[in-house]
Short mmCIF file of C-alpha atoms in Angstrom, two decimals:
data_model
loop_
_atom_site.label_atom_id
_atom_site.label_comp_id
_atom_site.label_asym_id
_atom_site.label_seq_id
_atom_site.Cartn_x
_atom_site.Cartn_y
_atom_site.Cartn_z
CA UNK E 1 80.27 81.46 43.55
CA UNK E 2 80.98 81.72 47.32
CA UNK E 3 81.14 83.86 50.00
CA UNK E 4 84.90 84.84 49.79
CA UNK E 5 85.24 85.11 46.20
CA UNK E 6 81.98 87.32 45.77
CA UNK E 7 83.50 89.57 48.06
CA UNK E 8 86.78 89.73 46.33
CA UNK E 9 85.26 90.26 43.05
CA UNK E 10 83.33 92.95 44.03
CA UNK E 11 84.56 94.81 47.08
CA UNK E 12 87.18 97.41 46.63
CA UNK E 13 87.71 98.82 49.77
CA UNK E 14 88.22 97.30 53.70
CA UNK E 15 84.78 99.15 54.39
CA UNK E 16 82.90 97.37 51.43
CA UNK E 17 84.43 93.91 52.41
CA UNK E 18 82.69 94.29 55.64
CA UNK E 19 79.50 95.69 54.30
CA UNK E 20 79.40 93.25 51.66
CA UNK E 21 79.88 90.07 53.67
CA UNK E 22 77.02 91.20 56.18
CA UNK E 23 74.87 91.45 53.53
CA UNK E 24 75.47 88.55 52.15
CA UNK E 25 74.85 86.95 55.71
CA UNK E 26 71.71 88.64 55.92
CA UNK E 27 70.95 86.54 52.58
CA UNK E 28 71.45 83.47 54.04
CA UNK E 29 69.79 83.95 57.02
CA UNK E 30 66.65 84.66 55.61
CA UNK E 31 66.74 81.86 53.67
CA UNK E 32 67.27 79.49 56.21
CA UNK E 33 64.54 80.92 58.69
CA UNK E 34 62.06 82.26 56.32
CA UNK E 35 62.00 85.97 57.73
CA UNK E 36 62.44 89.28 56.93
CA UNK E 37 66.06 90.62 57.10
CA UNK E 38 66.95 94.37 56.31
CA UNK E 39 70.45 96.09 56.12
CA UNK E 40 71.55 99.35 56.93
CA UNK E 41 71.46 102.48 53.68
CA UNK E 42 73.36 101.80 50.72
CA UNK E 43 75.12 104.54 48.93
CA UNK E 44 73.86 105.15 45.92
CA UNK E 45 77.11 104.24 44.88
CA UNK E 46 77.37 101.03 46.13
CA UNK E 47 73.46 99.88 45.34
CA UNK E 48 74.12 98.64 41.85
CA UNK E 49 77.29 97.07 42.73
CA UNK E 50 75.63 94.94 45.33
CA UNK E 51 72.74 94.20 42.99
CA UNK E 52 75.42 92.96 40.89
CA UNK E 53 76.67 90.84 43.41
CA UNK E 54 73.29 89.53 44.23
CA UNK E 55 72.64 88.50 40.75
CA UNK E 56 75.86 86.62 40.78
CA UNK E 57 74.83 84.90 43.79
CA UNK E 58 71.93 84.06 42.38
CA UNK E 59 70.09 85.54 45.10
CA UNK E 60 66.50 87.30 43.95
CA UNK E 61 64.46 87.45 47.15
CA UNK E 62 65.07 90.95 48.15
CA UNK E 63 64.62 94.79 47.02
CA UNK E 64 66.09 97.85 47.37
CA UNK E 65 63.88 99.84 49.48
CA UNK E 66 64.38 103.15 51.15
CA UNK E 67 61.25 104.28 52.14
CA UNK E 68 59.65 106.06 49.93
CA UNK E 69 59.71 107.03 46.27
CA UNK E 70 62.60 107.99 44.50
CA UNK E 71 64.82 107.53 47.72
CA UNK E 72 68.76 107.72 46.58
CA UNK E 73 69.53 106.09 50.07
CA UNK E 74 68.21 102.32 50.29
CA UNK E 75 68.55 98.80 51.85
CA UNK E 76 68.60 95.56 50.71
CA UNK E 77 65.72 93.74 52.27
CA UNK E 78 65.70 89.98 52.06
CA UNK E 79 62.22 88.76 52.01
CA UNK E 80 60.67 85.43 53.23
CA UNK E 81 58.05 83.48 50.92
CA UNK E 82 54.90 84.79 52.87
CA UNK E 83 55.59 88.60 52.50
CA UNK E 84 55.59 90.54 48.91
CA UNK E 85 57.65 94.01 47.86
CA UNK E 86 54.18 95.92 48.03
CA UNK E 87 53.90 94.31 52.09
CA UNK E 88 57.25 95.89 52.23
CA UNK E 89 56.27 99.19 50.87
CA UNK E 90 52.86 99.07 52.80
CA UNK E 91 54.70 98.91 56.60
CA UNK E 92 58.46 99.96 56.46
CA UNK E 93 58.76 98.77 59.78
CA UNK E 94 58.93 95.16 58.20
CA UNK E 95 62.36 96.42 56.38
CA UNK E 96 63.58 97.92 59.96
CA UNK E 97 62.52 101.72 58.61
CA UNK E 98 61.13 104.47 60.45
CA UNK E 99 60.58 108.24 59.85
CA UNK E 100 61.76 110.73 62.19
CA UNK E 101 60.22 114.74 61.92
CA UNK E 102 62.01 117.20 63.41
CA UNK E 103 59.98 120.96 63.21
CA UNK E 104 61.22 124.42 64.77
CA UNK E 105 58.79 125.95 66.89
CA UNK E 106 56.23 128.52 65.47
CA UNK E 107 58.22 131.63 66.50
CA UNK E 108 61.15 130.38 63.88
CA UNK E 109 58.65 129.28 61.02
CA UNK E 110 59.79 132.28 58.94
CA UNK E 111 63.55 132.02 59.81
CA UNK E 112 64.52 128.71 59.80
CA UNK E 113 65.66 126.89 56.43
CA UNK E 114 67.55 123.89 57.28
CA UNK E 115 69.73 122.11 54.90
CA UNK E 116 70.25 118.49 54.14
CA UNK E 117 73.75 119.17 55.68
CA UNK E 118 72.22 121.20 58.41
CA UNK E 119 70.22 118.01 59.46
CA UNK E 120 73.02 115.45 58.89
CA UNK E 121 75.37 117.29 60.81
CA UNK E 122 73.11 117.90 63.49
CA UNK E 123 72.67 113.64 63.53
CA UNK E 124 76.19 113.03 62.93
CA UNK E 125 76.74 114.74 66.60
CA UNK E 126 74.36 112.38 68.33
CA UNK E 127 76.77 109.62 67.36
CA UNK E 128 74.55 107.76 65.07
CA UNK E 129 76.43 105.86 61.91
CA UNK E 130 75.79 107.68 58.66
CA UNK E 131 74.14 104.11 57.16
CA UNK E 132 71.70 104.01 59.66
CA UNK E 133 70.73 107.57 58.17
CA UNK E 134 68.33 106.88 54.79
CA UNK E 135 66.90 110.48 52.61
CA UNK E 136 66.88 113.65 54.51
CA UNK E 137 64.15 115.92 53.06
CA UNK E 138 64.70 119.48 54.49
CA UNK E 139 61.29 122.54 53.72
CA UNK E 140 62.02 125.59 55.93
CA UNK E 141 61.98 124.69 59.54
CA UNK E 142 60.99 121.23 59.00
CA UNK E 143 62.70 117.94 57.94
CA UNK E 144 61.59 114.18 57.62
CA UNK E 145 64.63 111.73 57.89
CA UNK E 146 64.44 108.09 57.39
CA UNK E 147 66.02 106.04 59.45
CA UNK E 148 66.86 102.36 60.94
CA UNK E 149 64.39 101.69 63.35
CA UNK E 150 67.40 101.13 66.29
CA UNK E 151 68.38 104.67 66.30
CA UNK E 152 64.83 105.85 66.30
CA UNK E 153 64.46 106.37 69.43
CA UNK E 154 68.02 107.88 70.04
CA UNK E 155 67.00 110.77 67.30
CA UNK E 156 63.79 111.68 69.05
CA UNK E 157 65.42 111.80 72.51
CA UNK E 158 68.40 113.46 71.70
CA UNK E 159 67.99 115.44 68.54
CA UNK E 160 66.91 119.15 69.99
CA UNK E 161 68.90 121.29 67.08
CA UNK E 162 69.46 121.80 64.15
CA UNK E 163 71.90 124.63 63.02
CA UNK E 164 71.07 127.64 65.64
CA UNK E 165 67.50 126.12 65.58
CA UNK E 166 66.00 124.19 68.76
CA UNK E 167 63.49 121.29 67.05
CA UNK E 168 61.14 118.97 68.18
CA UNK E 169 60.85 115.79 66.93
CA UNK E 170 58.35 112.89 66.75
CA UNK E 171 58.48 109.64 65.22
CA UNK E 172 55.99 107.55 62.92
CA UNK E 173 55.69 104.36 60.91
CA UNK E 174 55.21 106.51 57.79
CA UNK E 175 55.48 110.38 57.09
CA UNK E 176 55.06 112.52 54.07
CA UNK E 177 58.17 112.98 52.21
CA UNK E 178 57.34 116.65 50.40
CA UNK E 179 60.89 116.73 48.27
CA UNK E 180 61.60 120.08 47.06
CA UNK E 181 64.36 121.30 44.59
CA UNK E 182 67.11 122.72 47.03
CA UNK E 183 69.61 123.27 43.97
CA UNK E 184 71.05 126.35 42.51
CA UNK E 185 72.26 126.56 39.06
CA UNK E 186 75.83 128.39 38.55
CA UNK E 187 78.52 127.73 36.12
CA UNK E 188 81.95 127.89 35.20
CA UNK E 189 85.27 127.45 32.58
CA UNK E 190 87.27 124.04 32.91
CA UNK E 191 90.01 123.27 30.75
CA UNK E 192 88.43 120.19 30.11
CA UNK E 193 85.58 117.85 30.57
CA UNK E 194 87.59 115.49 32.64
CA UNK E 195 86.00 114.14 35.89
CA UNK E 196 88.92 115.64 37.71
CA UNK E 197 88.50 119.01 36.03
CA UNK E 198 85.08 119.50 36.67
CA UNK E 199 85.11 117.98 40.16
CA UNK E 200 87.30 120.51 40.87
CA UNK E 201 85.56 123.13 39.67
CA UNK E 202 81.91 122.25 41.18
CA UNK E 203 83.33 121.21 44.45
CA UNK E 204 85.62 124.05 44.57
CA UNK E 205 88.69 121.54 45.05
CA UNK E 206 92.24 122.06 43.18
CA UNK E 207 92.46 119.59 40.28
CA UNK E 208 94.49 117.33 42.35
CA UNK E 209 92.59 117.15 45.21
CA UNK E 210 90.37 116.38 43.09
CA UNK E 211 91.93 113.15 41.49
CA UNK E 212 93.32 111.97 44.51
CA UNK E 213 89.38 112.08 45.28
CA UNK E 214 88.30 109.89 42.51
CA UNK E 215 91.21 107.38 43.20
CA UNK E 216 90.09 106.88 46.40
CA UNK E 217 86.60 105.75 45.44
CA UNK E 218 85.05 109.30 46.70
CA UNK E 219 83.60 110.34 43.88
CA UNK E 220 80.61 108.55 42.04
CA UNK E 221 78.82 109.29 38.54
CA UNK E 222 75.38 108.87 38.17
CA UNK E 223 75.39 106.17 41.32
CA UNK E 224 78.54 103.88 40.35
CA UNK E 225 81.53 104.81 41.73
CA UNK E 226 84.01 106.38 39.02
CA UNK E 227 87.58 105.15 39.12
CA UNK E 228 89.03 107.23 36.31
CA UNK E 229 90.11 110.63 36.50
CA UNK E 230 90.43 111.33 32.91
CA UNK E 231 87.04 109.97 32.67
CA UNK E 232 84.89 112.73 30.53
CA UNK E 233 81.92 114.18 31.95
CA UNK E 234 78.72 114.96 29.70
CA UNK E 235 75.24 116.47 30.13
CA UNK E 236 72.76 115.04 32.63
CA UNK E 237 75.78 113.20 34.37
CA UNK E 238 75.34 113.17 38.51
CA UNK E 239 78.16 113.51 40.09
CA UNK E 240 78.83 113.52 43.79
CA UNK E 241 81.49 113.83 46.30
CA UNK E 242 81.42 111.80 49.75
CA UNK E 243 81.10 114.63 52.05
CA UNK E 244 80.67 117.56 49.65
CA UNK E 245 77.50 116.94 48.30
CA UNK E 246 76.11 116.18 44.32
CA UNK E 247 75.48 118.01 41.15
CA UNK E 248 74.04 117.57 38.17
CA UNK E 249 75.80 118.83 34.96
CA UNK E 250 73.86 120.81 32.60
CA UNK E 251 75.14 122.12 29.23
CA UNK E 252 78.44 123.44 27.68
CA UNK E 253 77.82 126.84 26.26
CA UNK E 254 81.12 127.52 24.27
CA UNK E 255 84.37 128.39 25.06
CA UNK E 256 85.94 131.82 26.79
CA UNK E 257 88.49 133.62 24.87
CA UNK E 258 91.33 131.42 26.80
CA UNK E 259 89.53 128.42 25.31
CA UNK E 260 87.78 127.32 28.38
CA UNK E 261 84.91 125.20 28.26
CA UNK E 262 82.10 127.04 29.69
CA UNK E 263 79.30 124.69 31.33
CA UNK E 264 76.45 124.86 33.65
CA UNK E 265 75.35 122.66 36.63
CA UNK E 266 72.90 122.32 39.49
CA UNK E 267 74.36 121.81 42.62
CA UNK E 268 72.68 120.59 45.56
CA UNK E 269 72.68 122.47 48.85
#
């Protein structure tokens, strides 16, 4: 299959045309000069649908990589015959990957607890494209954020706060990516189970803000973007919402005496 009609088949928005297409340039380049070629952070959304288009391709000379283990934010690296996934893994500045850690100073140790969107704000107002930005892994008054070597730089220069919090920052080759459980656990009635419904309901939108969402390719469930609004919703499902962060639903518990479903979720600050 070819360039063009790969990317018809699988991209479903202006923005994934363009993503997809470089990608699939990145492909060809490392095949014809035998060297390493990285792209920027995938959605997790849009990680299995370009796997998918890979395998159409017939293209297997690449990974997923993000950094570290378990990262939900990764890039598809396009190897060369000499090097290996564990050479990858090894020196992350072969996929274009380095670590940035920004720190508070001593005197806000025991005040400071930064949030994922604490930190991406903070980046997002340096100017720095949000797929350049891999895992954000916030403890206290301390984060590690992985990022495209290119902006590197940029983020220790210019990066001095985060939230009411002045930082420091360094950067490294590798760092030590401590991930802690930032969720809280609450609950709620829906009407229904519907993706809509409990979209709603988690992300504190009205139901059709909340479908509008989901027809605009917003919303994703458990990594692949959902397109149905009607679409029900079970336990263990991960849901997120571009901009307003991810859950993970936990169990129904009945109904309410206006024969509400009652569930609970962990949402992720």
């Amino acid at each position: 299959m070819d360039k063009a009609s790969l990317i018809n088949r699988y991209a479903k928005t202006p923005e994934q045309r363009v993503m997809f297409a470089h990608i699939l340039d990145l492909a060809l380049r490392s095949e014809n000069r035998n060297t390493v070629e990285s792209g920027n952070f995938l959605p997790e959304s849009d990680a299995d649908t370009v796997s998918d288009m890979l395998r159409s391709a017939e293209i297997h000379n690449y990974i997923l990589f993000g950094g570290c283990d378990g990262a939900e934010r990764k890039c598809p690296v396009f190897l060369p015959d000499y090097l290996t996934e564990d050479d990858i893994t090894d020196s992350p500045t072969l996929a274009g990957i380095a670590f940035a850690t920004a720190e508070v100073n001593r005197f806000d140790l025991d005040r400071a607890d930064f949030t994922h969107r604490d930190c991406l704000g903070a980046l997002m107002g340096l100017g720095i494209e949000r797929e350049t930005v891999g895992d954000i892994v916030c403890s206290g008054g301390k984060a590690v954020i992985v990022l495209k070597t290119g902006v590197a730089e940029l983020v220790k220069n210019e990066l001095d706060s985060i939230g009411r919090f002045r930082v420091t920052v360094s950067v490294g080759d590798t760092a030590v990516m401590e991930r802690h459980d930032d969720s809280v656990e609450l609950s709620d009635t829906v009407a229904s189970m519907r993706l809509d419904a409990v979209c709603a309901s988690v992300f504190r939108l009205s139901r059709g803000a909340a479908a509008e969402a989901v027809g605009r390719g917003l919303v994703a469930v458990n990594g692949s973007e959902a397109s149905k609004p009607d679409a029900q919703v079970t336990e263990g499902d991960k849901i997120s919402l571009r901009g307003k962060g991810r859950a993970v639903i936990g169990k129904t518990a009945g109904t309410s005496k206006k024969g509400r479903i009652r569930f609970e979720y962990k949402k992720y600050r």
